[in-house]
Amino acid sequence: RAPARSTASSRRHTDGLPDNRRSSMLFALALSSLSVSRVAEIQVAVDWDAPSTRVASTAATVEVDVMPFLGRTREGGPFDAYAAALQNLGAEFVRFSPWFPYPRVVVPELRPPDCTQTKPATNWNSTLFDQIVSDFMLAVCGPGASLNFSCSHSVAQQLSTLPSWMYKGAWPLPDGTVPQDPWQYKGFSAYSVGIELVDESCEPMAAYVARVVAHYTRGGHSDTCGHWHPSGFFYKWSVL
């Protein structure tokens, strides 16, 4: 009955079409109806007594986006409740997503590197992000996570926001794009300007992500001129 209804409906909507187009559409519908009927008739026999070849494992998980209350502010909810809930959940592959509505928090390099061979870069500022990452890792992994101790549960990092200066036409930013208040919400489109990378080789993008990963997993990072910036973090991350 379902194919008949679909064909009738299509006939009503194609009355104004030339005969050849209308016939082609109805013919296609007829073929699709036959295909659906044939698929529905396929039967699969399962031998439930056969030995298993592989065991599939699943895990409950959750994604944590960076919101104001993660920064211990008064907005959005109590921080203590967030930390306790995340710790007690016992989830695996917990996804941490530092997204773009709060670039002053989640983008350590809001400005392009300014280092020289004799002067370290001054554009790196991860003060707020360091605290949020520390709280998150403590809740998921437990004490000692920053010192490369074993993690109680697994973490899947999603480093989802790149600096705007990597995109054509996105830098310099118009005044007010990134508020001085790091937790002032400017909408989803304020910091998502630009589509094409300035360097289509993706090398600067990869180097930036490598600096962020090193900052949190290798005790610090080297800027684009080779100067070392220590962090003291040695977290264990997996990447999703």
PDB file of C-alpha atoms in Angstrom:
ATOM      1  CA  ARG A   1       0.000   0.000   0.000  1.00  0.00           C
ATOM      2  CA  ALA A   2       2.814   2.429   0.773  1.00  0.00           C
ATOM      3  CA  PRO A   3       4.238   2.391  -2.794  1.00  0.00           C
ATOM      4  CA  ALA A   4       0.748   3.020  -4.188  1.00  0.00           C
ATOM      5  CA  ARG A   5       0.315   6.111  -2.003  1.00  0.00           C
ATOM      6  CA  SER A   6       3.731   7.400  -2.999  1.00  0.00           C
ATOM      7  CA  THR A   7       2.984   6.940  -6.712  1.00  0.00           C
ATOM      8  CA  ALA A   8      -0.383   8.644  -6.452  1.00  0.00           C
ATOM      9  CA  SER A   9       1.101  11.562  -4.585  1.00  0.00           C
ATOM     10  CA  SER A  10       3.861  11.900  -7.147  1.00  0.00           C
ATOM     11  CA  ARG A  11       1.320  11.875  -9.957  1.00  0.00           C
ATOM     12  CA  ARG A  12      -0.488  14.825  -8.429  1.00  0.00           C
ATOM     13  CA  HIS A  13       2.768  16.775  -8.116  1.00  0.00           C
ATOM     14  CA  THR A  14       3.936  15.966 -11.666  1.00  0.00           C
ATOM     15  CA  ASP A  15       0.770  16.765 -13.651  1.00  0.00           C
ATOM     16  CA  GLY A  16       2.356  19.964 -14.943  1.00  0.00           C
ATOM     17  CA  LEU A  17       5.529  18.263 -16.190  1.00  0.00           C
ATOM     18  CA  PRO A  18       6.170  17.173 -19.802  1.00  0.00           C
ATOM     19  CA  ASP A  19       5.146  13.576 -20.518  1.00  0.00           C
ATOM     20  CA  ASN A  20       8.712  12.326 -20.805  1.00  0.00           C
ATOM     21  CA  ARG A  21       9.769  13.777 -17.423  1.00  0.00           C
ATOM     22  CA  ARG A  22       6.586  12.585 -15.722  1.00  0.00           C
ATOM     23  CA  SER A  23       7.050   9.099 -17.140  1.00  0.00           C
ATOM     24  CA  SER A  24      10.677   9.019 -16.040  1.00  0.00           C
ATOM     25  CA  MET A  25       9.790  10.011 -12.484  1.00  0.00           C
ATOM     26  CA  LEU A  26       7.013   7.430 -12.233  1.00  0.00           C
ATOM     27  CA  PHE A  27       9.318   4.779 -13.694  1.00  0.00           C
ATOM     28  CA  ALA A  28      11.966   5.640 -11.089  1.00  0.00           C
ATOM     29  CA  LEU A  29       9.373   5.388  -8.336  1.00  0.00           C
ATOM     30  CA  ALA A  30       8.293   2.009  -9.635  1.00  0.00           C
ATOM     31  CA  LEU A  31      11.882   0.768  -9.632  1.00  0.00           C
ATOM     32  CA  SER A  32      12.441   2.041  -6.096  1.00  0.00           C
ATOM     33  CA  SER A  33       9.272   0.277  -4.962  1.00  0.00           C
ATOM     34  CA  LEU A  34      10.525  -2.967  -6.458  1.00  0.00           C
ATOM     35  CA  SER A  35      13.907  -2.492  -4.781  1.00  0.00           C
ATOM     36  CA  VAL A  36      12.301  -1.906  -1.395  1.00  0.00           C
ATOM     37  CA  SER A  37      10.119  -4.973  -1.829  1.00  0.00           C
ATOM     38  CA  ARG A  38      13.085  -7.149  -2.731  1.00  0.00           C
ATOM     39  CA  VAL A  39      15.130  -5.931   0.213  1.00  0.00           C
ATOM     40  CA  ALA A  40      12.227  -6.605   2.543  1.00  0.00           C
ATOM     41  CA  GLU A  41      12.055 -10.216   1.343  1.00  0.00           C
ATOM     42  CA  ILE A  42      15.676 -11.016   2.179  1.00  0.00           C
ATOM     43  CA  GLN A  43      15.996 -13.409   5.091  1.00  0.00           C
ATOM     44  CA  VAL A  44      19.121 -13.851   7.177  1.00  0.00           C
ATOM     45  CA  ALA A  45      19.705 -17.028   9.116  1.00  0.00           C
ATOM     46  CA  VAL A  46      21.631 -16.669  12.372  1.00  0.00           C
ATOM     47  CA  ASP A  47      23.319 -19.637  13.962  1.00  0.00           C
ATOM     48  CA  TRP A  48      23.099 -18.723  17.631  1.00  0.00           C
ATOM     49  CA  ASP A  49      25.033 -21.842  18.600  1.00  0.00           C
ATOM     50  CA  ALA A  50      28.101 -20.908  16.555  1.00  0.00           C
ATOM     51  CA  PRO A  51      31.191 -19.804  18.520  1.00  0.00           C
ATOM     52  CA  SER A  52      31.653 -16.033  18.718  1.00  0.00           C
ATOM     53  CA  THR A  53      34.372 -14.505  16.567  1.00  0.00           C
ATOM     54  CA  ARG A  54      34.538 -11.093  18.204  1.00  0.00           C
ATOM     55  CA  VAL A  55      33.129  -9.378  21.278  1.00  0.00           C
ATOM     56  CA  ALA A  56      31.862  -5.829  20.848  1.00  0.00           C
ATOM     57  CA  SER A  57      32.337  -3.523  23.811  1.00  0.00           C
ATOM     58  CA  THR A  58      30.544  -0.252  24.466  1.00  0.00           C
ATOM     59  CA  ALA A  59      30.948   2.492  27.034  1.00  0.00           C
ATOM     60  CA  ALA A  60      28.763   5.269  28.354  1.00  0.00           C
ATOM     61  CA  THR A  61      30.287   8.643  27.606  1.00  0.00           C
ATOM     62  CA  VAL A  62      29.553  12.367  27.703  1.00  0.00           C
ATOM     63  CA  GLU A  63      30.828  15.530  26.021  1.00  0.00           C
ATOM     64  CA  VAL A  64      31.890  18.502  28.125  1.00  0.00           C
ATOM     65  CA  ASP A  65      31.745  21.867  26.373  1.00  0.00           C
ATOM     66  CA  VAL A  66      33.495  24.868  27.879  1.00  0.00           C
ATOM     67  CA  MET A  67      30.821  26.965  29.595  1.00  0.00           C
ATOM     68  CA  PRO A  68      31.115  29.834  32.109  1.00  0.00           C
ATOM     69  CA  PHE A  69      30.455  27.686  35.167  1.00  0.00           C
ATOM     70  CA  LEU A  70      33.487  25.554  34.277  1.00  0.00           C
ATOM     71  CA  GLY A  71      35.483  28.699  34.994  1.00  0.00           C
ATOM     72  CA  ARG A  72      34.024  28.855  38.502  1.00  0.00           C
ATOM     73  CA  THR A  73      31.807  31.812  37.597  1.00  0.00           C
ATOM     74  CA  ARG A  74      28.263  32.408  38.798  1.00  0.00           C
ATOM     75  CA  GLU A  75      26.763  31.810  35.364  1.00  0.00           C
ATOM     76  CA  GLY A  76      25.098  28.606  34.241  1.00  0.00           C
ATOM     77  CA  GLY A  77      25.260  26.524  37.382  1.00  0.00           C
ATOM     78  CA  PRO A  78      27.368  25.577  40.399  1.00  0.00           C
ATOM     79  CA  PHE A  79      30.909  24.454  39.635  1.00  0.00           C
ATOM     80  CA  ASP A  80      31.007  21.991  42.537  1.00  0.00           C
ATOM     81  CA  ALA A  81      27.946  20.176  41.192  1.00  0.00           C
ATOM     82  CA  TYR A  82      29.564  19.888  37.748  1.00  0.00           C
ATOM     83  CA  ALA A  83      32.817  18.487  39.152  1.00  0.00           C
ATOM     84  CA  ALA A  84      31.031  16.003  41.419  1.00  0.00           C
ATOM     85  CA  ALA A  85      28.697  14.804  38.662  1.00  0.00           C
ATOM     86  CA  LEU A  86      31.555  14.292  36.212  1.00  0.00           C
ATOM     87  CA  GLN A  87      33.588  12.421  38.803  1.00  0.00           C
ATOM     88  CA  ASN A  88      30.709  10.183  39.892  1.00  0.00           C
ATOM     89  CA  LEU A  89      29.510   9.435  36.365  1.00  0.00           C
ATOM     90  CA  GLY A  90      32.364   7.025  35.699  1.00  0.00           C
ATOM     91  CA  ALA A  91      32.167   7.549  31.924  1.00  0.00           C
ATOM     92  CA  GLU A  92      34.806   6.384  29.439  1.00  0.00           C
ATOM     93  CA  PHE A  93      36.173   8.282  26.423  1.00  0.00           C
ATOM     94  CA  VAL A  94      34.931  11.509  27.976  1.00  0.00           C
ATOM     95  CA  ARG A  95      35.035  14.155  25.248  1.00  0.00           C
ATOM     96  CA  PHE A  96      36.359  17.593  26.097  1.00  0.00           C
ATOM     97  CA  SER A  97      35.314  20.207  23.551  1.00  0.00           C
ATOM     98  CA  PRO A  98      36.738  23.737  23.960  1.00  0.00           C
ATOM     99  CA  TRP A  99      34.449  25.422  21.457  1.00  0.00           C
ATOM    100  CA  PHE A 100      34.472  28.860  19.886  1.00  0.00           C
ATOM    101  CA  PRO A 101      31.856  30.998  21.746  1.00  0.00           C
ATOM    102  CA  TYR A 102      34.560  31.845  24.313  1.00  0.00           C
ATOM    103  CA  PRO A 103      37.793  32.320  22.314  1.00  0.00           C
ATOM    104  CA  ARG A 104      39.599  34.274  25.028  1.00  0.00           C
ATOM    105  CA  VAL A 105      39.307  31.152  27.183  1.00  0.00           C
ATOM    106  CA  VAL A 106      39.952  28.293  24.762  1.00  0.00           C
ATOM    107  CA  VAL A 107      42.399  29.777  22.218  1.00  0.00           C
ATOM    108  CA  PRO A 108      45.835  30.212  23.832  1.00  0.00           C
ATOM    109  CA  GLU A 109      47.175  32.059  20.777  1.00  0.00           C
ATOM    110  CA  LEU A 110      44.627  34.750  19.970  1.00  0.00           C
ATOM    111  CA  ARG A 111      47.407  36.699  18.232  1.00  0.00           C
ATOM    112  CA  PRO A 112      49.988  35.376  15.754  1.00  0.00           C
ATOM    113  CA  PRO A 113      53.394  34.359  17.151  1.00  0.00           C
ATOM    114  CA  ASP A 114      55.694  37.331  17.759  1.00  0.00           C
ATOM    115  CA  CYS A 115      58.913  35.590  18.752  1.00  0.00           C
ATOM    116  CA  THR A 116      62.375  36.118  17.326  1.00  0.00           C
ATOM    117  CA  GLN A 117      65.546  34.084  17.612  1.00  0.00           C
ATOM    118  CA  THR A 118      66.413  35.994  20.786  1.00  0.00           C
ATOM    119  CA  LYS A 119      62.950  36.775  22.193  1.00  0.00           C
ATOM    120  CA  PRO A 120      60.360  34.162  23.218  1.00  0.00           C
ATOM    121  CA  ALA A 121      56.793  34.542  21.987  1.00  0.00           C
ATOM    122  CA  THR A 122      54.458  36.615  24.152  1.00  0.00           C
ATOM    123  CA  ASN A 123      51.198  35.730  22.383  1.00  0.00           C
ATOM    124  CA  TRP A 124      50.496  32.586  24.431  1.00  0.00           C
ATOM    125  CA  ASN A 125      47.977  32.951  27.258  1.00  0.00           C
ATOM    126  CA  SER A 126      46.367  29.790  28.593  1.00  0.00           C
ATOM    127  CA  THR A 127      45.746  30.940  32.169  1.00  0.00           C
ATOM    128  CA  LEU A 128      41.985  30.361  32.107  1.00  0.00           C
ATOM    129  CA  PHE A 129      42.205  27.274  29.944  1.00  0.00           C
ATOM    130  CA  ASP A 130      44.816  25.673  32.212  1.00  0.00           C
ATOM    131  CA  GLN A 131      42.446  25.823  35.172  1.00  0.00           C
ATOM    132  CA  ILE A 132      39.517  24.404  33.221  1.00  0.00           C
ATOM    133  CA  VAL A 133      41.598  21.549  31.821  1.00  0.00           C
ATOM    134  CA  SER A 134      42.995  20.823  35.293  1.00  0.00           C
ATOM    135  CA  ASP A 135      39.526  20.643  36.845  1.00  0.00           C
ATOM    136  CA  PHE A 136      38.248  18.440  34.033  1.00  0.00           C
ATOM    137  CA  MET A 137      41.154  16.017  34.206  1.00  0.00           C
ATOM    138  CA  LEU A 138      40.952  15.837  37.989  1.00  0.00           C
ATOM    139  CA  ALA A 139      37.268  14.899  37.818  1.00  0.00           C
ATOM    140  CA  VAL A 140      37.755  12.264  35.125  1.00  0.00           C
ATOM    141  CA  CYS A 141      41.186  10.877  35.976  1.00  0.00           C
ATOM    142  CA  GLY A 142      41.624  11.553  39.670  1.00  0.00           C
ATOM    143  CA  PRO A 143      44.538  13.002  41.674  1.00  0.00           C
ATOM    144  CA  GLY A 144      47.935  12.898  40.019  1.00  0.00           C
ATOM    145  CA  ALA A 145      46.555  13.125  36.484  1.00  0.00           C
ATOM    146  CA  SER A 146      48.765  16.110  35.645  1.00  0.00           C
ATOM    147  CA  LEU A 147      51.867  14.126  36.595  1.00  0.00           C
ATOM    148  CA  ASN A 148      51.196  11.344  34.091  1.00  0.00           C
ATOM    149  CA  PHE A 149      49.726   9.009  36.688  1.00  0.00           C
ATOM    150  CA  SER A 150      47.243   6.426  35.486  1.00  0.00           C
ATOM    151  CA  CYS A 151      43.830   7.858  34.617  1.00  0.00           C
ATOM    152  CA  SER A 152      40.763   6.344  36.262  1.00  0.00           C
ATOM    153  CA  HIS A 153      38.877   6.734  32.980  1.00  0.00           C
ATOM    154  CA  SER A 154      39.751   7.604  29.398  1.00  0.00           C
ATOM    155  CA  VAL A 155      39.644  11.065  27.844  1.00  0.00           C
ATOM    156  CA  ALA A 156      39.115  11.933  24.176  1.00  0.00           C
ATOM    157  CA  GLN A 157      40.236  15.460  23.418  1.00  0.00           C
ATOM    158  CA  GLN A 158      38.484  17.509  20.740  1.00  0.00           C
ATOM    159  CA  LEU A 159      40.604  20.602  20.147  1.00  0.00           C
ATOM    160  CA  SER A 160      37.876  22.242  18.128  1.00  0.00           C
ATOM    161  CA  THR A 161      38.773  25.955  17.872  1.00  0.00           C
ATOM    162  CA  LEU A 162      41.638  27.336  15.797  1.00  0.00           C
ATOM    163  CA  PRO A 163      42.989  30.906  15.944  1.00  0.00           C
ATOM    164  CA  SER A 164      41.303  33.286  13.516  1.00  0.00           C
ATOM    165  CA  TRP A 165      44.658  34.538  12.183  1.00  0.00           C
ATOM    166  CA  MET A 166      45.064  31.245  10.367  1.00  0.00           C
ATOM    167  CA  TYR A 167      42.169  32.075   8.018  1.00  0.00           C
ATOM    168  CA  LYS A 168      42.044  34.406   5.036  1.00  0.00           C
ATOM    169  CA  GLY A 169      40.099  37.591   5.675  1.00  0.00           C
ATOM    170  CA  ALA A 170      39.636  36.854   9.364  1.00  0.00           C
ATOM    171  CA  TRP A 171      42.568  38.806  10.795  1.00  0.00           C
ATOM    172  CA  PRO A 172      42.867  41.374  12.212  1.00  0.00           C
ATOM    173  CA  LEU A 173      39.617  40.941  14.091  1.00  0.00           C
ATOM    174  CA  PRO A 174      37.134  43.832  14.164  1.00  0.00           C
ATOM    175  CA  ASP A 175      36.985  45.688  17.462  1.00  0.00           C
ATOM    176  CA  GLY A 176      34.740  43.964  19.969  1.00  0.00           C
ATOM    177  CA  THR A 177      34.873  40.535  18.334  1.00  0.00           C
ATOM    178  CA  VAL A 178      36.620  39.114  21.390  1.00  0.00           C
ATOM    179  CA  PRO A 179      35.272  40.872  24.509  1.00  0.00           C
ATOM    180  CA  GLN A 180      37.613  41.755  27.341  1.00  0.00           C
ATOM    181  CA  ASP A 181      35.316  39.745  29.600  1.00  0.00           C
ATOM    182  CA  PRO A 182      36.345  36.197  28.639  1.00  0.00           C
ATOM    183  CA  TRP A 183      32.911  34.846  29.540  1.00  0.00           C
ATOM    184  CA  GLN A 184      30.842  37.398  27.635  1.00  0.00           C
ATOM    185  CA  TYR A 185      28.841  35.490  25.041  1.00  0.00           C
ATOM    186  CA  LYS A 186      28.920  37.034  21.545  1.00  0.00           C
ATOM    187  CA  GLY A 187      27.121  34.278  19.683  1.00  0.00           C
ATOM    188  CA  PHE A 188      28.373  31.394  17.590  1.00  0.00           C
ATOM    189  CA  SER A 189      29.292  33.438  14.527  1.00  0.00           C
ATOM    190  CA  ALA A 190      31.488  36.104  16.157  1.00  0.00           C
ATOM    191  CA  TYR A 191      34.695  34.048  16.092  1.00  0.00           C
ATOM    192  CA  SER A 192      33.905  31.760  13.156  1.00  0.00           C
ATOM    193  CA  VAL A 193      34.959  34.146  10.367  1.00  0.00           C
ATOM    194  CA  GLY A 194      37.036  32.720   7.546  1.00  0.00           C
ATOM    195  CA  ILE A 195      36.920  29.484   5.582  1.00  0.00           C
ATOM    196  CA  GLU A 196      40.173  29.149   3.632  1.00  0.00           C
ATOM    197  CA  LEU A 197      43.461  28.737   5.451  1.00  0.00           C
ATOM    198  CA  VAL A 198      46.151  31.337   4.876  1.00  0.00           C
ATOM    199  CA  ASP A 199      48.630  28.495   4.423  1.00  0.00           C
ATOM    200  CA  GLU A 200      46.891  25.680   2.564  1.00  0.00           C
ATOM    201  CA  SER A 201      49.698  23.274   3.412  1.00  0.00           C
ATOM    202  CA  CYS A 202      48.105  23.047   6.892  1.00  0.00           C
ATOM    203  CA  GLU A 203      51.568  23.167   8.457  1.00  0.00           C
ATOM    204  CA  PRO A 204      50.879  26.195  10.723  1.00  0.00           C
ATOM    205  CA  MET A 205      47.598  24.647  11.800  1.00  0.00           C
ATOM    206  CA  ALA A 206      49.265  21.344  12.653  1.00  0.00           C
ATOM    207  CA  ALA A 207      52.077  23.159  14.470  1.00  0.00           C
ATOM    208  CA  TYR A 208      49.592  25.122  16.585  1.00  0.00           C
ATOM    209  CA  VAL A 209      47.684  21.983  17.585  1.00  0.00           C
ATOM    210  CA  ALA A 210      51.010  20.315  18.374  1.00  0.00           C
ATOM    211  CA  ARG A 211      51.900  23.205  20.699  1.00  0.00           C
ATOM    212  CA  VAL A 212      48.586  22.868  22.541  1.00  0.00           C
ATOM    213  CA  VAL A 213      48.963  19.103  22.880  1.00  0.00           C
ATOM    214  CA  ALA A 214      52.568  19.426  24.062  1.00  0.00           C
ATOM    215  CA  HIS A 215      51.580  22.103  26.570  1.00  0.00           C
ATOM    216  CA  TYR A 216      49.223  19.676  28.280  1.00  0.00           C
ATOM    217  CA  THR A 217      50.952  16.344  27.738  1.00  0.00           C
ATOM    218  CA  ARG A 218      54.719  17.014  27.636  1.00  0.00           C
ATOM    219  CA  GLY A 219      55.253  19.588  30.331  1.00  0.00           C
ATOM    220  CA  GLY A 220      55.344  22.556  27.973  1.00  0.00           C
ATOM    221  CA  HIS A 221      55.768  23.605  24.357  1.00  0.00           C
ATOM    222  CA  SER A 222      58.278  25.258  22.066  1.00  0.00           C
ATOM    223  CA  ASP A 223      57.132  28.382  20.217  1.00  0.00           C
ATOM    224  CA  THR A 224      57.711  28.862  16.501  1.00  0.00           C
ATOM    225  CA  CYS A 225      61.228  30.164  17.186  1.00  0.00           C
ATOM    226  CA  GLY A 226      62.199  27.229  19.376  1.00  0.00           C
ATOM    227  CA  HIS A 227      61.909  28.873  22.814  1.00  0.00           C
ATOM    228  CA  TRP A 228      60.604  26.574  25.552  1.00  0.00           C
ATOM    229  CA  HIS A 229      57.500  27.526  27.569  1.00  0.00           C
ATOM    230  CA  PRO A 230      57.001  25.180  30.555  1.00  0.00           C
ATOM    231  CA  SER A 231      53.564  24.165  31.819  1.00  0.00           C
ATOM    232  CA  GLY A 232      54.110  21.323  34.272  1.00  0.00           C
ATOM    233  CA  PHE A 233      51.278  19.267  32.726  1.00  0.00           C
ATOM    234  CA  PHE A 234      51.788  15.654  31.691  1.00  0.00           C
ATOM    235  CA  TYR A 235      48.246  14.481  31.024  1.00  0.00           C
ATOM    236  CA  LYS A 236      47.416  11.329  29.128  1.00  0.00           C
ATOM    237  CA  TRP A 237      45.121  12.079  26.211  1.00  0.00           C
ATOM    238  CA  SER A 238      43.558  10.158  23.411  1.00  0.00           C
ATOM    239  CA  VAL A 239      42.195  12.022  20.391  1.00  0.00           C
ATOM    240  CA  LEU A 240      38.748  11.752  18.849  1.00  0.00           C
TER     241      LEU A 240
END
